[in-house]
Tab-separated table of C-alpha atoms in Angstrom:
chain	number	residue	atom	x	y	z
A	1	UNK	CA	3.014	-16.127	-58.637
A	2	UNK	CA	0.166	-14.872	-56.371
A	3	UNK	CA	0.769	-12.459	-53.490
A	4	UNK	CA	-0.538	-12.893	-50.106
A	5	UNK	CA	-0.900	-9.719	-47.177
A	6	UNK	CA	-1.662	-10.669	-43.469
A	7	UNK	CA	-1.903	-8.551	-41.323
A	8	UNK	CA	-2.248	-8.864	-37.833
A	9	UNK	CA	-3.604	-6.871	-34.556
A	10	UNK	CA	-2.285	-7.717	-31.723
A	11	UNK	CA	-4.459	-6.733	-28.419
A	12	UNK	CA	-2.834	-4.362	-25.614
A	13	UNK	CA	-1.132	-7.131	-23.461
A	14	UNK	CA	-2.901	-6.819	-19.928
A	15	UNK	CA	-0.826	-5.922	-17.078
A	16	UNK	CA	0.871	-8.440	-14.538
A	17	UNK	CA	-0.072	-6.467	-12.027
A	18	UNK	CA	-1.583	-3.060	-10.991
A	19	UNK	CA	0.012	-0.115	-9.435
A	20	UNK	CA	-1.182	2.240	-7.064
A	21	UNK	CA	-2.425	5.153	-9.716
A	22	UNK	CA	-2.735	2.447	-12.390
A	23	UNK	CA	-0.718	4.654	-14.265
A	24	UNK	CA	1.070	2.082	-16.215
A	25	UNK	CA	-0.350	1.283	-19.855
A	26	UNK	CA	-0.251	-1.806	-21.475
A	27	UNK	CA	2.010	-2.023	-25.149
A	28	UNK	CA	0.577	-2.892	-28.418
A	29	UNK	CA	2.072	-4.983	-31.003
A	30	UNK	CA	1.832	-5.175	-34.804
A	31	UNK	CA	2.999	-7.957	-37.182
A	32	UNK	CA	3.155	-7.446	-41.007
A	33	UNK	CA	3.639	-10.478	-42.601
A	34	UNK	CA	4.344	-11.037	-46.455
A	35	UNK	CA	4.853	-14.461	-48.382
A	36	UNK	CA	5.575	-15.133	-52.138
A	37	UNK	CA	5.309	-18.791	-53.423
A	38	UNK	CA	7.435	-20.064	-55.947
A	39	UNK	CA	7.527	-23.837	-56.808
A	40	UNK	CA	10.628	-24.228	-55.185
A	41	UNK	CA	10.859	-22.087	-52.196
A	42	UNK	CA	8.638	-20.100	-49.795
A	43	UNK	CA	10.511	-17.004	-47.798
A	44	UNK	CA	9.252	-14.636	-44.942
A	45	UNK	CA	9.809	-11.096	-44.945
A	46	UNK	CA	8.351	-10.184	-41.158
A	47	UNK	CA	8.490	-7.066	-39.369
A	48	UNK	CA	7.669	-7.003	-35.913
A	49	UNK	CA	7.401	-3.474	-34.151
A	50	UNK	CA	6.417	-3.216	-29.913
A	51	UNK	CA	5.661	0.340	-28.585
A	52	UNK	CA	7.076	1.129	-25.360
A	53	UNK	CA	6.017	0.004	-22.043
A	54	UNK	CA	5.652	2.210	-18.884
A	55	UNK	CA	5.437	0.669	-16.224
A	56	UNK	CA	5.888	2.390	-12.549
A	57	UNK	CA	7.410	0.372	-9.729
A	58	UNK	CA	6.972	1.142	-6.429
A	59	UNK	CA	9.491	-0.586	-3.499
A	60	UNK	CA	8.167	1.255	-0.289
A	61	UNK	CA	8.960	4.803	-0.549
A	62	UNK	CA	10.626	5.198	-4.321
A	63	UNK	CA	8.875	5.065	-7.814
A	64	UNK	CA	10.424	4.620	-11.187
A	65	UNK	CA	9.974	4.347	-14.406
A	66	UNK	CA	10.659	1.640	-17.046
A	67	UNK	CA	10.782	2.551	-20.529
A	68	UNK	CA	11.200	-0.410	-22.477
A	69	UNK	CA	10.956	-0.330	-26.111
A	70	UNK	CA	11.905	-3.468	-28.417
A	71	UNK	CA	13.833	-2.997	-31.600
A	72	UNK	CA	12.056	-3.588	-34.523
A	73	UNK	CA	13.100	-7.030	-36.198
A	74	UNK	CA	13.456	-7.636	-39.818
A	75	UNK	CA	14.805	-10.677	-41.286
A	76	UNK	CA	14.029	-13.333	-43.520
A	77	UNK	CA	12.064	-16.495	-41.726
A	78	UNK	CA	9.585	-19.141	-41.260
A	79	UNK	CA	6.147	-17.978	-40.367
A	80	UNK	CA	6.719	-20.316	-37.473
A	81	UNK	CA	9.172	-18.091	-36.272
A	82	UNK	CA	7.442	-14.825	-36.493
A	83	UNK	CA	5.285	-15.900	-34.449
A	84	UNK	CA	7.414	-17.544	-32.311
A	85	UNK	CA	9.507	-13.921	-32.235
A	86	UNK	CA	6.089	-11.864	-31.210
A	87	UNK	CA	5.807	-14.248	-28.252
A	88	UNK	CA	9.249	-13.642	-27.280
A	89	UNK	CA	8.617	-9.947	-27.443
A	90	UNK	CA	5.193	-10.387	-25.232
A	91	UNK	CA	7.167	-11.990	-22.574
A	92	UNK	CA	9.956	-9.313	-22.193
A	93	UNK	CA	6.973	-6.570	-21.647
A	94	UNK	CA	5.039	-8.941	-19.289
A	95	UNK	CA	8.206	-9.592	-17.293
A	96	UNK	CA	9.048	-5.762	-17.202
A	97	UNK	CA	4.768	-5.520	-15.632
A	98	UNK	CA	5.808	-8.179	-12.998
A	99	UNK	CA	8.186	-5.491	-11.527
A	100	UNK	CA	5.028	-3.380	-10.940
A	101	UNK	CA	3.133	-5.733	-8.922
A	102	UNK	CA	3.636	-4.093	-5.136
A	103	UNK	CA	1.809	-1.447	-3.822
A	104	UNK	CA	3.014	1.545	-1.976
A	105	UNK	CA	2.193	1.207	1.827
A	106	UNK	CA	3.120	5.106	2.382
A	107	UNK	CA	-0.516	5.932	3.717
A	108	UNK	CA	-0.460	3.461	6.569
A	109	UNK	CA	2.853	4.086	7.089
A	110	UNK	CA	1.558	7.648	8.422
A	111	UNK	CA	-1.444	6.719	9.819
A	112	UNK	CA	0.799	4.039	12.043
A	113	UNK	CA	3.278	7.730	12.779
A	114	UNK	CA	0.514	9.417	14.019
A	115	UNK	CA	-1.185	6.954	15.750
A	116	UNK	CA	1.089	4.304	17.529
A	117	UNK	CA	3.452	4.688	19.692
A	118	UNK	CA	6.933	3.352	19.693
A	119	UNK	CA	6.258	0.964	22.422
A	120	UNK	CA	3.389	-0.480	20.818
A	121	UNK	CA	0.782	1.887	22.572
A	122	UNK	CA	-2.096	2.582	20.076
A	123	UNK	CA	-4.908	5.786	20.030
A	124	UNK	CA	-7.480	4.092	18.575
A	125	UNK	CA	-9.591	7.320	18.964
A	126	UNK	CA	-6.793	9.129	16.622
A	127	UNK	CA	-7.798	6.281	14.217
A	128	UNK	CA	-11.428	7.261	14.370
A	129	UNK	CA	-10.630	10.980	13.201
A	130	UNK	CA	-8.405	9.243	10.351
A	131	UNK	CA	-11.097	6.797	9.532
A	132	UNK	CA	-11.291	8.170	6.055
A	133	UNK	CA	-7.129	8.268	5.645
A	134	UNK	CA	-7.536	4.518	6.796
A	135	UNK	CA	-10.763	3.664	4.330
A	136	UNK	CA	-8.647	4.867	1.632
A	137	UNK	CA	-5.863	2.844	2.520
A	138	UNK	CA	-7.948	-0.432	2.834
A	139	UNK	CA	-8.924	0.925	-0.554
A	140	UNK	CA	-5.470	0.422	-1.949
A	141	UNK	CA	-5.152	-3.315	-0.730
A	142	UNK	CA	-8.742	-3.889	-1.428
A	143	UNK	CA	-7.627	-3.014	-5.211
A	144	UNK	CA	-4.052	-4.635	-5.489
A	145	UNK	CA	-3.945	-8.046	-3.813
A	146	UNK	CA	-0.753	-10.197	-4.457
A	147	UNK	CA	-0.334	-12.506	-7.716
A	148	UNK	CA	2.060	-14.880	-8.779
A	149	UNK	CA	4.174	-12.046	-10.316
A	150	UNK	CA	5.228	-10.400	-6.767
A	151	UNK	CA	8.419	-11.388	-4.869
A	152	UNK	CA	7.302	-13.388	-1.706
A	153	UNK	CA	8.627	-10.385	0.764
A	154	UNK	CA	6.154	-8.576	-0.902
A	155	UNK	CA	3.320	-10.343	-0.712
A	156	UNK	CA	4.555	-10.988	3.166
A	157	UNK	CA	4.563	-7.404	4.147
A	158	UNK	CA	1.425	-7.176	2.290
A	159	UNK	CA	-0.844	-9.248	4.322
A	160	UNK	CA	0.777	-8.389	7.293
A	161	UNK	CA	-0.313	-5.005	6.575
A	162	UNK	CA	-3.787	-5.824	5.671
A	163	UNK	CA	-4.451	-8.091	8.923
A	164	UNK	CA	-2.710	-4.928	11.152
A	165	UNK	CA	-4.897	-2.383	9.063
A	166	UNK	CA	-8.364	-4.422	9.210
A	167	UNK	CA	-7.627	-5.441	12.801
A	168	UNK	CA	-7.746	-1.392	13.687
A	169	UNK	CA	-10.599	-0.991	11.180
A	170	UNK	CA	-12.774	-3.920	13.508
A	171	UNK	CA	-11.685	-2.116	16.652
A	172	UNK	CA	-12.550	1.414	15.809
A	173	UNK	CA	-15.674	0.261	14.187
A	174	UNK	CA	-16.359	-1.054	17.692
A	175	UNK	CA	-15.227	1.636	19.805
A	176	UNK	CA	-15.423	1.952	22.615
A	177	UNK	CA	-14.546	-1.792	23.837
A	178	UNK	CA	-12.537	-3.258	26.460
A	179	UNK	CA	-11.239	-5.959	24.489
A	180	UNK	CA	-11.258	-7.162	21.163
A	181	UNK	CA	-12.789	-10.505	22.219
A	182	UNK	CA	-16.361	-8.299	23.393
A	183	UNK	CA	-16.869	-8.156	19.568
A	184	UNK	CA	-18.499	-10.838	18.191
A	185	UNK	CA	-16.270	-13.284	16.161
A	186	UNK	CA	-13.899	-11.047	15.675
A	187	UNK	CA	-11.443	-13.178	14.187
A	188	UNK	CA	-13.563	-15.783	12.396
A	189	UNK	CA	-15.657	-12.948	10.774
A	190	UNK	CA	-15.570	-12.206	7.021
A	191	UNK	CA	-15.684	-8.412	6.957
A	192	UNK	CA	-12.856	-7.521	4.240
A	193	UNK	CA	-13.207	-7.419	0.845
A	194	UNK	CA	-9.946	-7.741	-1.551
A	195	UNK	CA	-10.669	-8.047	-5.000
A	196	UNK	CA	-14.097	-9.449	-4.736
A	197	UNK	CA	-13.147	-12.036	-2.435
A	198	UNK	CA	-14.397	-12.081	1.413
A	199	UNK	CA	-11.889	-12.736	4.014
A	200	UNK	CA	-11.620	-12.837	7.712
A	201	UNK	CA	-8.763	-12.154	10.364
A	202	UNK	CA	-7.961	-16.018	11.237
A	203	UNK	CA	-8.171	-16.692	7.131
A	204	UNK	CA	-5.568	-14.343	6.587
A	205	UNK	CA	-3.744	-15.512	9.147
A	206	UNK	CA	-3.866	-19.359	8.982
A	207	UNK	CA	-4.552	-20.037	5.483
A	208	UNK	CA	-2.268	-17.561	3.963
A	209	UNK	CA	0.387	-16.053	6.431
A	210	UNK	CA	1.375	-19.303	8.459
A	211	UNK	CA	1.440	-21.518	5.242
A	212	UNK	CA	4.525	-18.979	3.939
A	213	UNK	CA	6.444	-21.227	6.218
A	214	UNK	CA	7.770	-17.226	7.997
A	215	UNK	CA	7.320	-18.238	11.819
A	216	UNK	CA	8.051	-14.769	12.583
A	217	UNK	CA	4.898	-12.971	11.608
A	218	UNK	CA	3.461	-13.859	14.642
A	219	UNK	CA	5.730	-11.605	15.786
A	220	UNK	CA	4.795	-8.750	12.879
A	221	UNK	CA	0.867	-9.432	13.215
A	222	UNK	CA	-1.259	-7.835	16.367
A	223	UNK	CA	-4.378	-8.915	17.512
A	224	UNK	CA	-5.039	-5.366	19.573
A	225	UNK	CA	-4.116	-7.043	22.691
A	226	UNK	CA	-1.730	-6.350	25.895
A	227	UNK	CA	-0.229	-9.837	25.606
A	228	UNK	CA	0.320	-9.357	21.701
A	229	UNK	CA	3.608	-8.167	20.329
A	230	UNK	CA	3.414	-4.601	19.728
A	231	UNK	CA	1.946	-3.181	16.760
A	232	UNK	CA	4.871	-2.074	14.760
A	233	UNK	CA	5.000	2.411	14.064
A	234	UNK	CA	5.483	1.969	10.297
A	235	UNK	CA	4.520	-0.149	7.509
A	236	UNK	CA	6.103	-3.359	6.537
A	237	UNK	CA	7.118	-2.914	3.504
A	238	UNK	CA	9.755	-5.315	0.453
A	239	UNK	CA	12.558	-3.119	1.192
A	240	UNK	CA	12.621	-3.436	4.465
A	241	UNK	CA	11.428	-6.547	5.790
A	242	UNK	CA	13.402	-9.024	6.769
A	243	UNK	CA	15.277	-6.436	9.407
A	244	UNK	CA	11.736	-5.616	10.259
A	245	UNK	CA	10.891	-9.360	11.312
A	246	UNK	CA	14.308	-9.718	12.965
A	247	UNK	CA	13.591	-6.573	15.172
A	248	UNK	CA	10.036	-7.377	16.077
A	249	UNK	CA	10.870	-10.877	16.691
A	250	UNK	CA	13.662	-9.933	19.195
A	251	UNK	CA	11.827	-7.027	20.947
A	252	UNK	CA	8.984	-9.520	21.847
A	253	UNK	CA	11.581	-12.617	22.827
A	254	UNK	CA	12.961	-10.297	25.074
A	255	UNK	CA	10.103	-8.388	26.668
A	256	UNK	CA	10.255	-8.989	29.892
A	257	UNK	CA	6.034	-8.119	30.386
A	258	UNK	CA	5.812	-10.618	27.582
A	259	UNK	CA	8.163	-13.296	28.531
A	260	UNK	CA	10.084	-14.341	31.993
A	261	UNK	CA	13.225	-16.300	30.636
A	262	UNK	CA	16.178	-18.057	32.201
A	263	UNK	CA	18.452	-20.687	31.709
A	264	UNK	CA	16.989	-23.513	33.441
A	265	UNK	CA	13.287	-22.095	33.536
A	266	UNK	CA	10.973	-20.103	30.743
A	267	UNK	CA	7.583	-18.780	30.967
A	268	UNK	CA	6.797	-17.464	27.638
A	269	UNK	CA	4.010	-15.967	25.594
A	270	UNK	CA	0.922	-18.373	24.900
A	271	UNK	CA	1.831	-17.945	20.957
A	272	UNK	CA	4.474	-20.194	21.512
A	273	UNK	CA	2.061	-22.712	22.806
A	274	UNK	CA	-0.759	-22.078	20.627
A	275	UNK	CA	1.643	-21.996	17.180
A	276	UNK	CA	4.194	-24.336	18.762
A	277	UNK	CA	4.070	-26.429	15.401
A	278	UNK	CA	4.832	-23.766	13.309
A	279	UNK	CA	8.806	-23.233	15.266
A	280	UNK	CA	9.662	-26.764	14.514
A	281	UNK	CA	11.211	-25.917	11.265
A	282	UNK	CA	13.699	-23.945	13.294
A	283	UNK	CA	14.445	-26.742	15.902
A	284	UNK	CA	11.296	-26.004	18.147
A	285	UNK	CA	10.144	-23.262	20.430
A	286	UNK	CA	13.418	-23.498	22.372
A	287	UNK	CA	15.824	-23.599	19.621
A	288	UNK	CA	13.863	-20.458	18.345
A	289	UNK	CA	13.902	-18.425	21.135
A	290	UNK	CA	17.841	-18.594	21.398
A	291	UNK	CA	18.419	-17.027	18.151
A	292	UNK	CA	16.930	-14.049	19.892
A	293	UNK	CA	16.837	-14.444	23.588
A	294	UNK	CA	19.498	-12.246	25.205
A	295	UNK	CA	19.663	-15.364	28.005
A	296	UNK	CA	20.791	-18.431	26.998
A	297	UNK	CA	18.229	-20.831	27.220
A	298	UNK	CA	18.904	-24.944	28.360
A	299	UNK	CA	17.913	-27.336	25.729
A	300	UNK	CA	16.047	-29.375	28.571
A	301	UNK	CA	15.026	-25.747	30.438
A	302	UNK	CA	11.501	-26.368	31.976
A	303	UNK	CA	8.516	-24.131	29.378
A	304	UNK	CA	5.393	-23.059	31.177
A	305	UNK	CA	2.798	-20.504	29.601
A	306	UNK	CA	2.077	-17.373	30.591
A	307	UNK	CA	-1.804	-16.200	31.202
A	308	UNK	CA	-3.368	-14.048	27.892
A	309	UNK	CA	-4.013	-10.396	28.901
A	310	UNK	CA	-6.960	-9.647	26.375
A	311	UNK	CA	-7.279	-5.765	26.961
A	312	UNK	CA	-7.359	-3.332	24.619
A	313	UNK	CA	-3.571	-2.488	23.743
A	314	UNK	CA	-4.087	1.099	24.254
């Protein structure tokens, strides 16, 4: 009878996601494995130990701490199932990392307390004195973008956060301008950096927001503009969201400097001409604007457009 010792390293398991002080450290896993071979039988004696995982969380203002620790198993097996067991136990840590995949929006939450108003009304020069508070917080998102792992709210409030925040960074790098359309390309320009990866304003914005099939964001999103919705005086954040979008989307329906609405007639905002396709999954611009309007509207009410006010929302 001969005896045979394997013994394998597992790797620290990389993280799912990162957290804002990348504070989180990946587990480590160790297999011992020993097998004795008779002519009749072959048995497994496997021991499979995982150290704990801690992994912070953070859901908009609160952070916590998951300790998970598997058991150790010992039983008698197939090697197929040993290894079939140290999978299982990779998983369970992964899926506790997933948890950790948002980042904490806390710093542009103050910078939007200090600096906007709650009608909308933004000091753009107060953003200049914070420029570093901001660069830090562009920082953050620059370091953390959304993967697979995070809850869609998440990655929603995410890059409507990071289209809000870079749309201020643009202006103030600009400043002083009448209007954000006196910079050149400001939306097609690829001045942010997430990860590596160059985007600009209208990327974010058509090829990630509006295909998230969320027709309110162009409620959430502001383009440093009269005529825009207002820029909202806190972050958007996964806690908080979806009565977030419900109040932004209703204070712009029914802003009267934004949009003249009655029964039989409606001039609206030129977002609902412009995006018009993307309120057809709620019945059409129309349809839309009665979940919200405080005036019933006529299915057959005649829609004109109002005119764009491009100056500087301040």
């Amino acid at each position: 009878m001969k005896n045979l010792i394997l013994a394998i390293a597992f790797l620290p398991l990389l993280s799912c996601g990162k957290t804002k002080d990348n504070a989180a450290e990946a587990p480590t896993a160790t297999e011992t494995y020993t097998a004795a071979d008779t002519t009749t039988a072959s048995t497994t004696s496997s021991t499979i130990d995982t150290a704990s995982a801690n992994t912070t969380v953070v859901d908009g203002t609160a952070t916590t701490t998951i300790n998970e620790k598997a058991a150790a198993i010992t039983e008698k097996t197939t090697p197929e199932a040993v290894v079939a067991a140290v999978a299982k136990t990779k998983t369970m840590v992964a899926e506790s990392k997933m948890e950790a995949a948002a980042i904490n929006h806390a710093n542009w939450n103050s910078l939007l307390q200090k600096n906007v108003s709650k009608n909308g009304t933004v000091n753009y020069k107060g953003f200049q004195k914070d420029s570093k508070a901001l660069s830090a917080y562009l920082s953050e998102l620059a370091a953390a973008v959304p993967t697979k792992s995070w809850s869609r709210i998440a990655t929603l409030a995410y890059w409507i956060n990071a289209y809000n925040a870079y749309t201020v960074k643009l202006i103030i790098d600009n400043y002083p301008t009448k209007s954000i359309k006196d910079i050149n390309d400001p939306w097609g320009k690829k001045f942010i950096t997430l990860e590596g990866k160059k985007y600009s304003l209208e990327g974010i914005e058509n090829e990630i927001l509006r295909k998230m099939d969320e027709p309110r964001i162009h409620f959430a999103i502001n383009c440093a503009s009269v005529s825009c919705p207002n820029l909202l005086n806190e972050a958007y954040t996964e806690s908080k969201l979806e009565q977030q979008l419900k109040t932004a989307t209703k204070s712009f329906i029914n802003d009267k400097s934004k949009n003249t609405i009655t029964a039989s007639k409606i001039e609206v905002s030129k977002i609902f001409d412009w995006f018009a396709g993307d309120f057809k999954s709620k019945g059409g611009v129309i349809d839309f604007l009665n979940q919200s309007s405080s005036t019933k509207i006529s299915g057959n009410a005649q829609v004109t457009f109002k005119e764009y006010n491009w100056n500087l929302n301040e």
